[in-house]
mmCIF file of C-alpha atoms in Angstrom:
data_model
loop_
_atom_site.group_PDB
_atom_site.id
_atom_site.type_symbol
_atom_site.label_atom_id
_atom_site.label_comp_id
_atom_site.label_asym_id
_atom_site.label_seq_id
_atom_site.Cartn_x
_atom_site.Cartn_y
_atom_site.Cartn_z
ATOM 1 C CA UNK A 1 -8.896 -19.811 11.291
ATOM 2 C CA UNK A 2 -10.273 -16.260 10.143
ATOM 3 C CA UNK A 3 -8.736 -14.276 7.696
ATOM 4 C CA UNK A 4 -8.820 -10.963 9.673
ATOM 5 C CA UNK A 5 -6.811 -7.569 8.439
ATOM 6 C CA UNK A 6 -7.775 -4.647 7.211
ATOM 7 C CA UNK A 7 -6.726 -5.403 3.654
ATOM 8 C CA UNK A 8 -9.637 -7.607 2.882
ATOM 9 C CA UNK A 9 -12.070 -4.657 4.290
ATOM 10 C CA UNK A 10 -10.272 -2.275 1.572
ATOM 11 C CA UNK A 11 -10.353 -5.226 -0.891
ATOM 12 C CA UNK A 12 -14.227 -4.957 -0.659
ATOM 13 C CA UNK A 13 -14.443 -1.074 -1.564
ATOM 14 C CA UNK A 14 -11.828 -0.334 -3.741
ATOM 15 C CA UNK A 15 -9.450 -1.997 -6.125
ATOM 16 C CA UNK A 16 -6.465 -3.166 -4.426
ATOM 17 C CA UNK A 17 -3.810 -3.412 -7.583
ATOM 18 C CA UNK A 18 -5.143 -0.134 -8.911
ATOM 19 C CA UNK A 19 -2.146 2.340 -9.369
ATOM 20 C CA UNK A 20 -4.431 5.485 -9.222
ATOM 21 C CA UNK A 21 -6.123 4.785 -5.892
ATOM 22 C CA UNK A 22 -3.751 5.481 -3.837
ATOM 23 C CA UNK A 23 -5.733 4.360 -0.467
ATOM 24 C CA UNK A 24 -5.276 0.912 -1.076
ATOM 25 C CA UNK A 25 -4.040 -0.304 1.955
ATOM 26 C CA UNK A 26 -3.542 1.350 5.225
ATOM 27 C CA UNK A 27 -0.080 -0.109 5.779
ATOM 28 C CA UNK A 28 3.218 -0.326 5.018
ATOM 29 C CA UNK A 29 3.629 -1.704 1.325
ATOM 30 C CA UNK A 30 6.024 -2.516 -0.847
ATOM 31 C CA UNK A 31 5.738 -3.355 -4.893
ATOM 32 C CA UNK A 32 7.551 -6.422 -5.445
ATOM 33 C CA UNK A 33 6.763 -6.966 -8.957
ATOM 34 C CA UNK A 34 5.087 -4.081 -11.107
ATOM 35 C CA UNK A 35 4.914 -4.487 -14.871
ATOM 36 C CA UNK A 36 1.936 -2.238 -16.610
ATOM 37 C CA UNK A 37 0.209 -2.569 -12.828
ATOM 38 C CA UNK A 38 1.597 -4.033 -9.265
ATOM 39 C CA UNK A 39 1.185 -7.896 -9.948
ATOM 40 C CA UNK A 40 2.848 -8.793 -6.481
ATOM 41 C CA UNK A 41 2.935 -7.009 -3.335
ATOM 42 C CA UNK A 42 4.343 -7.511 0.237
ATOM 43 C CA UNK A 43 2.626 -5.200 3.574
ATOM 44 C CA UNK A 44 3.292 -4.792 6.855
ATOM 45 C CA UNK A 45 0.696 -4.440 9.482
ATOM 46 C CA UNK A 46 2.151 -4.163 13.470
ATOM 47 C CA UNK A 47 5.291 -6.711 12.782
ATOM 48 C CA UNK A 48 3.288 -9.127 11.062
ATOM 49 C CA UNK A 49 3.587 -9.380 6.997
ATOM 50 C CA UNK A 50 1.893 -10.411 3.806
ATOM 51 C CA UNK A 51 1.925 -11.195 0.163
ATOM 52 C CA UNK A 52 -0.532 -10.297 -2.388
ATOM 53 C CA UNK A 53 0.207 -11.406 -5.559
ATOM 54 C CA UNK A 54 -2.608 -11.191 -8.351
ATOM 55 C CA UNK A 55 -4.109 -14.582 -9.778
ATOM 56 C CA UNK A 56 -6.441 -12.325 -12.349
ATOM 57 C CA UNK A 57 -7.070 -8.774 -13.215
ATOM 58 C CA UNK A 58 -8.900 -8.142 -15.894
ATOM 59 C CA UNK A 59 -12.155 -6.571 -17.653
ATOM 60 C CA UNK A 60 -14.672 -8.739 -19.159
ATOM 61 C CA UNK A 61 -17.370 -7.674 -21.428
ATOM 62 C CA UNK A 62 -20.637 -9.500 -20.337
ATOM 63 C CA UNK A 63 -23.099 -10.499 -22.953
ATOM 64 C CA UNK A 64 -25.628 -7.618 -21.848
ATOM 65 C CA UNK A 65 -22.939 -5.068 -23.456
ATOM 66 C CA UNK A 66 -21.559 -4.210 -19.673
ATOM 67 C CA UNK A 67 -18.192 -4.216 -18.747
ATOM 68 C CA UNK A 68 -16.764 -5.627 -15.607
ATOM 69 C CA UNK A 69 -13.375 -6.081 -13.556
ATOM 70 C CA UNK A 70 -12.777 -9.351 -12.263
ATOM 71 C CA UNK A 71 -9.902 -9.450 -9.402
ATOM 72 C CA UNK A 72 -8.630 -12.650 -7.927
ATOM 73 C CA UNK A 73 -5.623 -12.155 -4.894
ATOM 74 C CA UNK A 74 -3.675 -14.605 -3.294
ATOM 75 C CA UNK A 75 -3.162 -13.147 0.088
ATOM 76 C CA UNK A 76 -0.581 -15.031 2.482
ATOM 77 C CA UNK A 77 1.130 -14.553 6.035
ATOM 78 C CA UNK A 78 4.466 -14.361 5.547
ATOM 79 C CA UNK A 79 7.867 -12.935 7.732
ATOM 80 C CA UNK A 80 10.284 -10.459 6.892
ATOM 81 C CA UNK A 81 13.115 -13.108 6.617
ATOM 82 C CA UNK A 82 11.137 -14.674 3.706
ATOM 83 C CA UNK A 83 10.887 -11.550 1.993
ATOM 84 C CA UNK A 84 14.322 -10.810 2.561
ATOM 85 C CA UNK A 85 15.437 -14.777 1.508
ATOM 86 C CA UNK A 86 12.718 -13.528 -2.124
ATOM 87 C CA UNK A 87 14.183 -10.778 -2.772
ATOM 88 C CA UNK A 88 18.010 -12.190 -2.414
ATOM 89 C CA UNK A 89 16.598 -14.920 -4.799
ATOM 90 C CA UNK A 90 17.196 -17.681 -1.993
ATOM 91 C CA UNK A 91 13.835 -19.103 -2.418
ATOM 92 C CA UNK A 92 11.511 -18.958 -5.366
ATOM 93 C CA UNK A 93 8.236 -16.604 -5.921
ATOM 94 C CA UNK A 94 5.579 -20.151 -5.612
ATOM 95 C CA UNK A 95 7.783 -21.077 -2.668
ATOM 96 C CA UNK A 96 7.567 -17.641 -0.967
ATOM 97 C CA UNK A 97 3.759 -17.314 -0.822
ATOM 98 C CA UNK A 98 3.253 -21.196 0.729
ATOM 99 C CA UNK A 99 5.786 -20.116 3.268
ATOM 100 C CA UNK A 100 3.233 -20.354 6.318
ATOM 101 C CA UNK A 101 1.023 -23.029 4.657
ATOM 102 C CA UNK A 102 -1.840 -22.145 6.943
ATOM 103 C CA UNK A 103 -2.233 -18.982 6.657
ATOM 104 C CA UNK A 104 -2.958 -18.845 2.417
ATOM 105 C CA UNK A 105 -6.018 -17.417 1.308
ATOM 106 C CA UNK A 106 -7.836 -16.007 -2.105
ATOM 107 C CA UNK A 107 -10.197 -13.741 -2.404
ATOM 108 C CA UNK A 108 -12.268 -12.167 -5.306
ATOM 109 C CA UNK A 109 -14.542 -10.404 -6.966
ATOM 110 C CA UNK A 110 -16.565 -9.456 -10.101
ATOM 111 C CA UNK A 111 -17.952 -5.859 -10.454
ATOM 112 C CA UNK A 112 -19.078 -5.393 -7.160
ATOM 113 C CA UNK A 113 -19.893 -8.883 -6.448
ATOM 114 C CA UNK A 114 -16.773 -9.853 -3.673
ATOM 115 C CA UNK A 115 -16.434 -13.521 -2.919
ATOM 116 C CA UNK A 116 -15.455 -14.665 0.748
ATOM 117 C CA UNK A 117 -12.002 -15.049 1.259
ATOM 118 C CA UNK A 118 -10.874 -19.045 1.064
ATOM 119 C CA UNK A 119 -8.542 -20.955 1.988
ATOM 120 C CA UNK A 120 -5.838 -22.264 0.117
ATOM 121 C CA UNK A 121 -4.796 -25.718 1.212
ATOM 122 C CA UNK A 122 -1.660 -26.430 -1.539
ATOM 123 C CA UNK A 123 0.068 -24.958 -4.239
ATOM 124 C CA UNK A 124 -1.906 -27.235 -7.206
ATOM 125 C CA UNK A 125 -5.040 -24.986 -6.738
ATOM 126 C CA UNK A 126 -3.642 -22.439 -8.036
ATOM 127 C CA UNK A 127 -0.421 -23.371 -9.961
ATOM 128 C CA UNK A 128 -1.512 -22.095 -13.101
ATOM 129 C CA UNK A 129 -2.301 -18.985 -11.850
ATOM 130 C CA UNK A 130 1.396 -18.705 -10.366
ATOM 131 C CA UNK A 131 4.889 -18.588 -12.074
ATOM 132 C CA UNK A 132 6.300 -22.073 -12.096
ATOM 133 C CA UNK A 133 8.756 -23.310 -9.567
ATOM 134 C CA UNK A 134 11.986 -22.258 -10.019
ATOM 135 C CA UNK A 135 11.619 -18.776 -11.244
ATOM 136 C CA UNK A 136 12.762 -16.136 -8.758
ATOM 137 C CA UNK A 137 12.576 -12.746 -8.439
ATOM 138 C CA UNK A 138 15.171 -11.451 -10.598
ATOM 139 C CA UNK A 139 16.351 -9.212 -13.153
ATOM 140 C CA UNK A 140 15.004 -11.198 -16.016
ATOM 141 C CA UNK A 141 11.280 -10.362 -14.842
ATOM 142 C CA UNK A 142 10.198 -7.240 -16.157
ATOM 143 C CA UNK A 143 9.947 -4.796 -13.750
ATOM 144 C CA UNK A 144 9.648 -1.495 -13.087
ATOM 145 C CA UNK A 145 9.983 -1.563 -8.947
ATOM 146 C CA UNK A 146 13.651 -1.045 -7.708
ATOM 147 C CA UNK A 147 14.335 -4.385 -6.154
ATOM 148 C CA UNK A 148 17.935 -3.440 -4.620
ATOM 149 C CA UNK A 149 15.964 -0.411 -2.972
ATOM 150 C CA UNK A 150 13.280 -2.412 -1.241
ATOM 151 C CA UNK A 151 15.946 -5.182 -0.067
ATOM 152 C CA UNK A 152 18.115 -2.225 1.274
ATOM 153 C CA UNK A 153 15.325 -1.230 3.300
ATOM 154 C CA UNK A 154 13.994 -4.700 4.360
ATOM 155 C CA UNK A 155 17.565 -5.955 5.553
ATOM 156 C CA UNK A 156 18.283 -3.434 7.991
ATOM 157 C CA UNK A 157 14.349 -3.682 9.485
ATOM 158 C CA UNK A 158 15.372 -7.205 9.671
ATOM 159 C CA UNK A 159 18.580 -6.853 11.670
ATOM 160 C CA UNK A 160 16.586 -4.079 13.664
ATOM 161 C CA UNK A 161 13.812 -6.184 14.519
ATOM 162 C CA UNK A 162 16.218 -9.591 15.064
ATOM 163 C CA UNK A 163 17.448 -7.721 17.859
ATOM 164 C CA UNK A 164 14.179 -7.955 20.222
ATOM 165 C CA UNK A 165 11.690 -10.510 21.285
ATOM 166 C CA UNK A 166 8.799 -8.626 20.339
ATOM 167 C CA UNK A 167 4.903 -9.638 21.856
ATOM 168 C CA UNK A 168 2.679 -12.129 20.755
ATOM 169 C CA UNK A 169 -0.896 -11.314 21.504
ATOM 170 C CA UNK A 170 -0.574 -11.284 25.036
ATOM 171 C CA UNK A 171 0.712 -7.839 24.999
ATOM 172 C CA UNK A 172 -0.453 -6.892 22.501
ATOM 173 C CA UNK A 173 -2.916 -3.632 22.956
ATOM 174 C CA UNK A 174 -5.454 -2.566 20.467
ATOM 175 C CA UNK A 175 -8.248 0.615 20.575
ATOM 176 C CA UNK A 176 -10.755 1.738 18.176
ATOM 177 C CA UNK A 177 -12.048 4.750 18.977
ATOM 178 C CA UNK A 178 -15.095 6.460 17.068
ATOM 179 C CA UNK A 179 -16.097 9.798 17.416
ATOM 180 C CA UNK A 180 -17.710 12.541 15.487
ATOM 181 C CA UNK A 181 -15.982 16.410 15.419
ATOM 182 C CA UNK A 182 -17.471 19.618 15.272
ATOM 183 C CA UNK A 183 -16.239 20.740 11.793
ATOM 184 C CA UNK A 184 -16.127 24.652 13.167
ATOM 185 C CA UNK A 185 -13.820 25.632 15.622
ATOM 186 C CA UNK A 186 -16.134 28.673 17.659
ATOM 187 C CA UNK A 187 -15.429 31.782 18.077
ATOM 188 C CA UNK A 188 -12.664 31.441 20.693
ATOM 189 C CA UNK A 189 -10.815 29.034 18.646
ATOM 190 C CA UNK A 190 -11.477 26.604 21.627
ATOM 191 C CA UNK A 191 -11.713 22.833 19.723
ATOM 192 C CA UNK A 192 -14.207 20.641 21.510
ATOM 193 C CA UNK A 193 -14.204 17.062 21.496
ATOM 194 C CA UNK A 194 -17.177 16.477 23.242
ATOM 195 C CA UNK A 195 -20.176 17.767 24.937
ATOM 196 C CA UNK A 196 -22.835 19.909 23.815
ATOM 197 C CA UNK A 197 -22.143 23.907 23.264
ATOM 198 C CA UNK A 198 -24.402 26.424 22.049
ATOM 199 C CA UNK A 199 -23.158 26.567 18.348
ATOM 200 C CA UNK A 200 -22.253 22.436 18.168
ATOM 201 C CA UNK A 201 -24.240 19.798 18.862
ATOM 202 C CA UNK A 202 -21.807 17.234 19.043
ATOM 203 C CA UNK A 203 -22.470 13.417 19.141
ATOM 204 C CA UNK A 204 -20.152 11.504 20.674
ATOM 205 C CA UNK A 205 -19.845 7.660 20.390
ATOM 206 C CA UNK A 206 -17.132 5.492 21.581
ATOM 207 C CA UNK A 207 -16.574 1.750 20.778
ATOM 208 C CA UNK A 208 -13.275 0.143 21.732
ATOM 209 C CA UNK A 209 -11.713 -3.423 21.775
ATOM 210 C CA UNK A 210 -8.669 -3.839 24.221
ATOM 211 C CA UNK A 211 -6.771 -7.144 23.039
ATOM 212 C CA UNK A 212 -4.710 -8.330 25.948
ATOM 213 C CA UNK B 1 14.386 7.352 25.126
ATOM 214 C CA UNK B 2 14.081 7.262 21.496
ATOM 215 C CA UNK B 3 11.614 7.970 18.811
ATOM 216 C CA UNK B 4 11.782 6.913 15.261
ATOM 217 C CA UNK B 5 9.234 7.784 12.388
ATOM 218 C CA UNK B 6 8.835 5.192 9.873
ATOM 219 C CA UNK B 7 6.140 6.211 8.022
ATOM 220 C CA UNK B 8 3.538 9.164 8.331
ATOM 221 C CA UNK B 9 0.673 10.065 5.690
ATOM 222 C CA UNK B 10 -1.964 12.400 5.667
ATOM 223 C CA UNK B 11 -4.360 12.894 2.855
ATOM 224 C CA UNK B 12 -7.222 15.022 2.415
ATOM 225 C CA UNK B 13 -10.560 14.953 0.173
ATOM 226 C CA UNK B 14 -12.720 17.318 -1.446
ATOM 227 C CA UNK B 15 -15.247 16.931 1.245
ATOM 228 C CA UNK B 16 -15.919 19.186 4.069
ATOM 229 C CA UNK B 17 -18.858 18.262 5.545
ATOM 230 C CA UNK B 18 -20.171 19.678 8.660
ATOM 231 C CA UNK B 19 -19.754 17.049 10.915
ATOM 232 C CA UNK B 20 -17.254 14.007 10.500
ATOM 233 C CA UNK B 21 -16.775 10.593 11.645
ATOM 234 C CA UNK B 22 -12.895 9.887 12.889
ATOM 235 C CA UNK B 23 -12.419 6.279 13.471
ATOM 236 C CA UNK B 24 -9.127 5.974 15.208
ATOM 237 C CA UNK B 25 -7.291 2.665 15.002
ATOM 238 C CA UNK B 26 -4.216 2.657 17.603
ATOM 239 C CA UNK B 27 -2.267 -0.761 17.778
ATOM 240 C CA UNK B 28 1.126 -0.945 19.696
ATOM 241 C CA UNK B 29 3.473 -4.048 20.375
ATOM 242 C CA UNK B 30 6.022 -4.255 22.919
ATOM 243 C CA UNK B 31 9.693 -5.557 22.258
ATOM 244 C CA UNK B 32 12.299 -6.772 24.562
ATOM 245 C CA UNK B 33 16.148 -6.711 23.734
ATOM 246 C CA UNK B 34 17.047 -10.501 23.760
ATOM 247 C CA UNK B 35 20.515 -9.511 25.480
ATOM 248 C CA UNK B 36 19.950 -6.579 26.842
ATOM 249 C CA UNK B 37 16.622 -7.068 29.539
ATOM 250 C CA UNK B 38 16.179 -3.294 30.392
ATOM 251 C CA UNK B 39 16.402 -1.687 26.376
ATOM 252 C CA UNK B 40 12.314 -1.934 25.603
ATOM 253 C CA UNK B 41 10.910 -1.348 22.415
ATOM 254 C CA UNK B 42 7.247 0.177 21.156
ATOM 255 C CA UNK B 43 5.399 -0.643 17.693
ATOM 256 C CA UNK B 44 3.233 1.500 16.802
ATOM 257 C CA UNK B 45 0.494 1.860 13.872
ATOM 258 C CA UNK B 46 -2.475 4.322 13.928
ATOM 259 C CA UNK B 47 -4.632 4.557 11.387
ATOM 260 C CA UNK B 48 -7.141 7.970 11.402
ATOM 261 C CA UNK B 49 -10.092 7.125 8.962
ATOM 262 C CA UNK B 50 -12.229 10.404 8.672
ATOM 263 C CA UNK B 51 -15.659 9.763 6.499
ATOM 264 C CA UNK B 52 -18.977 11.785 6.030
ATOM 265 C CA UNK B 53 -21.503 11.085 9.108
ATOM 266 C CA UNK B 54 -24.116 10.187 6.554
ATOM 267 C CA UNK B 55 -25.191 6.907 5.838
ATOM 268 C CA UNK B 56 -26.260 7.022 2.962
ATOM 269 C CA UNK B 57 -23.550 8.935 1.353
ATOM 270 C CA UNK B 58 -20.533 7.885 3.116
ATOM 271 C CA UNK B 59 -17.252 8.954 1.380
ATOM 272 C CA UNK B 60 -13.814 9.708 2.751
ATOM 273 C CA UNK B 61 -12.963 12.908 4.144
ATOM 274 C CA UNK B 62 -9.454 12.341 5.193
ATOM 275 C CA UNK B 63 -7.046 9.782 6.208
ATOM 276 C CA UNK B 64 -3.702 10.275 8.394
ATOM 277 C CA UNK B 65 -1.876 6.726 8.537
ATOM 278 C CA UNK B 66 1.887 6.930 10.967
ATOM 279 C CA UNK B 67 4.152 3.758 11.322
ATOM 280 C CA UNK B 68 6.304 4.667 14.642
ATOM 281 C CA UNK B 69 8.847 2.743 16.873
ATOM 282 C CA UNK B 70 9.795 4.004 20.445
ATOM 283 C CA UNK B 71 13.052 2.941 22.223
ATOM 284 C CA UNK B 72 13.705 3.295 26.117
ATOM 285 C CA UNK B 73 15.321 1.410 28.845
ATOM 286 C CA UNK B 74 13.166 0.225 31.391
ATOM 287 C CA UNK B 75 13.960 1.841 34.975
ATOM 288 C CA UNK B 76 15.903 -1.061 36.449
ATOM 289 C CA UNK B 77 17.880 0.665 38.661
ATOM 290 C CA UNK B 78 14.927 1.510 41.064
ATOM 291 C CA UNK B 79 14.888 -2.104 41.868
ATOM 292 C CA UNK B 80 18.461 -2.266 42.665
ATOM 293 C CA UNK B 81 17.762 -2.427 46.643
ATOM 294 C CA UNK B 82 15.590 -5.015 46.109
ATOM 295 C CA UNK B 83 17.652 -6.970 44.491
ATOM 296 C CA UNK B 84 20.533 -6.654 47.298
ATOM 297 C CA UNK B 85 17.872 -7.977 50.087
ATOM 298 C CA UNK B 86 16.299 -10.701 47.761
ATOM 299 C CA UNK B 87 17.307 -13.685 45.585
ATOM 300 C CA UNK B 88 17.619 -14.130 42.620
ATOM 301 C CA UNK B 89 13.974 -15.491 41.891
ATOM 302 C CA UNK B 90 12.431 -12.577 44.090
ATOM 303 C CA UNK B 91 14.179 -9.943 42.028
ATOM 304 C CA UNK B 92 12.509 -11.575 38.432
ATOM 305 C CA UNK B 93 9.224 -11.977 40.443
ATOM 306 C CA UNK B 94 9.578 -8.618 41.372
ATOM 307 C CA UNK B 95 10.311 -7.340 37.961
ATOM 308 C CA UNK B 96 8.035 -9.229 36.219
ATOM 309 C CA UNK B 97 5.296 -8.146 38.473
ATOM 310 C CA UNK B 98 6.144 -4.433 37.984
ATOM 311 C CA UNK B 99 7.679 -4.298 34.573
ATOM 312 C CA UNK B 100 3.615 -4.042 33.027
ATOM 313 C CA UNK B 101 3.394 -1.108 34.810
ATOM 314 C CA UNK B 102 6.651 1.020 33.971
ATOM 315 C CA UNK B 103 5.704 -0.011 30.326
ATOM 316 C CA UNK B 104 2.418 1.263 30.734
ATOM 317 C CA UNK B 105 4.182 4.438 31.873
ATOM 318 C CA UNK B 106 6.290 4.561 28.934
ATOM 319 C CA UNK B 107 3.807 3.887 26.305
ATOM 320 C CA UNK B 108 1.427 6.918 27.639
ATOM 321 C CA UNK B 109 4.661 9.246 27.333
ATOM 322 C CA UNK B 110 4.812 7.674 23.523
ATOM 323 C CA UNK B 111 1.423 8.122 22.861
ATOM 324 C CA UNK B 112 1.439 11.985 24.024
ATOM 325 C CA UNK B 113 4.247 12.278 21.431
ATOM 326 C CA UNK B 114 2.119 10.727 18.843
ATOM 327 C CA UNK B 115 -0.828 12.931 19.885
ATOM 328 C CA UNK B 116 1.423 15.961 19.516
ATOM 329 C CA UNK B 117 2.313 15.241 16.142
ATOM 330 C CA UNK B 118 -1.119 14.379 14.780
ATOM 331 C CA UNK B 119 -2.356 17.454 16.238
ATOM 332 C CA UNK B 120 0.890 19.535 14.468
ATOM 333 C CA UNK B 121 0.213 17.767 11.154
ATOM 334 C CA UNK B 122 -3.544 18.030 10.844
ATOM 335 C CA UNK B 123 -3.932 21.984 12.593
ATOM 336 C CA UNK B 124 -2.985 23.843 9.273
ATOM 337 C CA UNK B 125 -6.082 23.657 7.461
ATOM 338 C CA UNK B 126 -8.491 26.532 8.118
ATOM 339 C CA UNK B 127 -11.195 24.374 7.211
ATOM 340 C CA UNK B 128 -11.453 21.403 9.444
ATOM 341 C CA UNK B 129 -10.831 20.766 13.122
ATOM 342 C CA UNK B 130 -7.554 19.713 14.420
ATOM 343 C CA UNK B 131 -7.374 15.792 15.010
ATOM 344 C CA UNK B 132 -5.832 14.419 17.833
ATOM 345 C CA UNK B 133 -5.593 10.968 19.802
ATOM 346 C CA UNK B 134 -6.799 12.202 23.273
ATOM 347 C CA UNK B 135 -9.811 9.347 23.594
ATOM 348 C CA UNK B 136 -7.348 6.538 22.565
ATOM 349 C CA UNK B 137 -5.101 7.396 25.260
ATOM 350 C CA UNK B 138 -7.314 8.185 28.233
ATOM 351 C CA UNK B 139 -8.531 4.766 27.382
ATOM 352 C CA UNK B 140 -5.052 3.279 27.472
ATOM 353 C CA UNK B 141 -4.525 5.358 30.680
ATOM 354 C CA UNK B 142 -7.570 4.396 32.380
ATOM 355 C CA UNK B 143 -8.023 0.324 31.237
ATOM 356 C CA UNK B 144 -4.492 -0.032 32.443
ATOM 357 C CA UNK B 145 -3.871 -2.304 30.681
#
C-alpha cells in the first residue's frame, strides 16, 4: 500500500504545523488541537479524510553550531464519523488515529533531510509519542481551536454526506492539466491559451491521468 | 440543479514572471441518494498551482484552491416509455447503461460553472492573465469518460 496525497508532497517543501505558512495543505483542514502551534489536525481531500497529529517539532542545535527543525507526523486515514465520534469525546485521541489500522503512516524530517513515509503497524511504536489512552479531546486540553465550532460544521457534512452513496474509484475522475500562460494579455485584450502569436511564444504542454 | 461553495481560496505572490506554469488538479466524485435514485450528487476539488517556468528558480506565483458540491436529479422521466414497454430488469439495464452518460452531461454543465468562477475570481488583476479550466474540461468532454 502507497501512501499517496498531496500532503506528503507539501510535507517535503514546507513545514506542515507552521502557523505562518499558510500553504500548508491544499485541502480542507481543520485544527483539532492548537496550543503555542497546531499539534493535531484533521483534512479533507475529495470525501476521504485524515489526521495529522505531531510526534516531534522541535529545533536542535547540532554540534557544528547549526540549527535545525526536526518534524515527525503521524498521518492516518480516517472518516468523518470518527472525527465526529473525537470531537463528541466518544472515542479517545490514541483510539482515533488507529481507526483504519492500515492506513497509519509517519513521516519526517531533519533540516531538509525528509525521511520516506512508513508504516505504522500498532499503537506501541509510537505510544510515547501519543497522549495515553483514555484522554479525549476535551476542555481540559489546552486549546486555543473552537472545538464546538468545528463539530457544528462536521455534523451537518456528516448528515449531508450520510444521505448518498458516493463513488469508490470506479467513478471516480481525475485530470492534471499543465500548461504555461502568456503573462501579457495583447493589445486586443484577446487571452490566448495556446498557439503561437506574434508578441507570445507560448509553450504548451499537457499531461493528464484519467482514473476510472 | 444546485450549486454549493464550500470552500474557495485564491492567493497571490510577489512574483510576476513573464511566463507561468498552471498545474491544474480537477478531481470530482459522483453521489447517489440512497432513497431517492434520480437526486445525483458532484464532489468537486480543484487545485490551481501557478509557479515560475524556471527550473532552477521555481517559486510560487499563485494558488486558487475551491471545494464545490453540485446537486441535480438525473432525467428519469425520459425513460418513462421505456419503462411502460419493458420489465423491470430492462428498465435498470437501460438506466444503468445510460445513466454514465446523462452524468457526464451534468458534470460538463458543473464544470462550465466552475470555469466561470475561476475566470471571475482571477480577471481583476491588471498584471497577470485570467485563469480558467478550459483544457480540464475539453478533456473531460472529449475522454468521455
Amino acid at each position: 500500500m502507497k501512501l499517496n496525497f498531496k500532503a506528503v508532497n507539501e510535507f517535503n517543501s514546507q513545514n506542515m504545523m507552521d502557523h505562518k505558512n499558510k500553504e500548508i495543505i491544499r485541502a480542507t483542514k481543520y485544527n483539532l488541537i492548537d496550543i503555542s502551534e497546531p499539534l493535531m489536525i484533521a483534512f479533507e481531500q475529495l470525501n476521504t479524510y485524515y489526521f495529522v497529529y505531531a510526534l516531534q517539532n522541535r529545533t536542535i542545535a547540532m554540534k557544528n553550531g547549526e540549527i535545525a527543525d526536526v518534524q515527525e507526523l503521524l498521518i492516518a486515514q480516517t472518516t468523518l464519523k470518527t472525527i465526529v465520534d473525537l470531537l463528541e469525546e466518544k472515542i479517545d485521541i490514541s483510539s482515533s488515529l488507529f481507526s483504519c489500522k492500515d492506513e497509519v503512516y509517519r513521516v519526517g524530517k531533519v533540516g531538509n533531510k525528509v525521511f520516506p513515509a512508513k508504516k505504522i503497524e500498532n499503537f506501541e511504536q509510537v505510544d510515547s509519542k501519543l497522549p495515553i489512552k483514555g484522554v479525549n479531546l476535551d476542555k481540559t486540553l489546552p486549546n486555543k481551536t473552537n472545538l464546538k465550532k468545528i463539530l457544528k460544521i462536521l455534523k451537518s457534512e456528516l448528515n449531508y454526506r450520510e444521505k448518498f452513496l458516493i463513488s469508490d474509484h470506479k467513478i471516480d475522475k481525475k485530470t492534471n492539466v499543465r500548461f504555461s500562460t502568456p503573462h501579457k494579455i495583447d493589445d486586443y485584450g484577446e487571452y490566448v491559451l495556446s498557439g503561437i502569436t506574434e508578441k507570445n511564444s507560448v509553450v504548451q504542454m499537457i499531461n493528464y491521468e484519467v482514473e476510472v | 440543479m444546485n450549486l454549493l461553495l464550500k470552500e474557495v481560496a485564491y492567493n497571490t505572490f510577489k512574483q510576476k514572471p513573464k511566463t507561468e506554469n498552471i498545474e491544474v488538479d480537477l478531481s470530482v466524485k459522483f453521489g447517489i441518494d440512497k432513497e431517492k435514485f434520480e437526486e445525483r450528487v458532484i464532489f468537486l476539488e480543484l487545485n490551481m498551482d501557478g509557479n515560475t517556468d524556471d527550473d532552477d528558480n521555481n517559486e510560487p506565483t499563485r494558488k486558487l484552491f475551491v471545494v464545490a458540491i453540485f446537486q441535480y436529479k438525473a432525467p428519469l422521466s425520459k425513460y418513462e416509455d421505456f419503462k411502460k414497454n419493458h420489465s423491470e430488469k430492462e428498465y435498470r439495464e437501460e438506466l444503468l447503461e445510460n445513466q454514465a452518460q446523462d452524468d457526464q452531461e451534468h458534470l460538463i454543465v458543473f464544470l462550465k460553472r466552475i470555469n466561470d468562477l475561476v475566470i471571475n475570481m482571477t480577471s481583476f488583476d491588471d498584471n497577470r492573465t485570467t485563469l480558467d479550466i478550459e483544457p480540464a474540461i475539453e478533456m473531460y468532454e472529449t475522454e468521455n469518460v
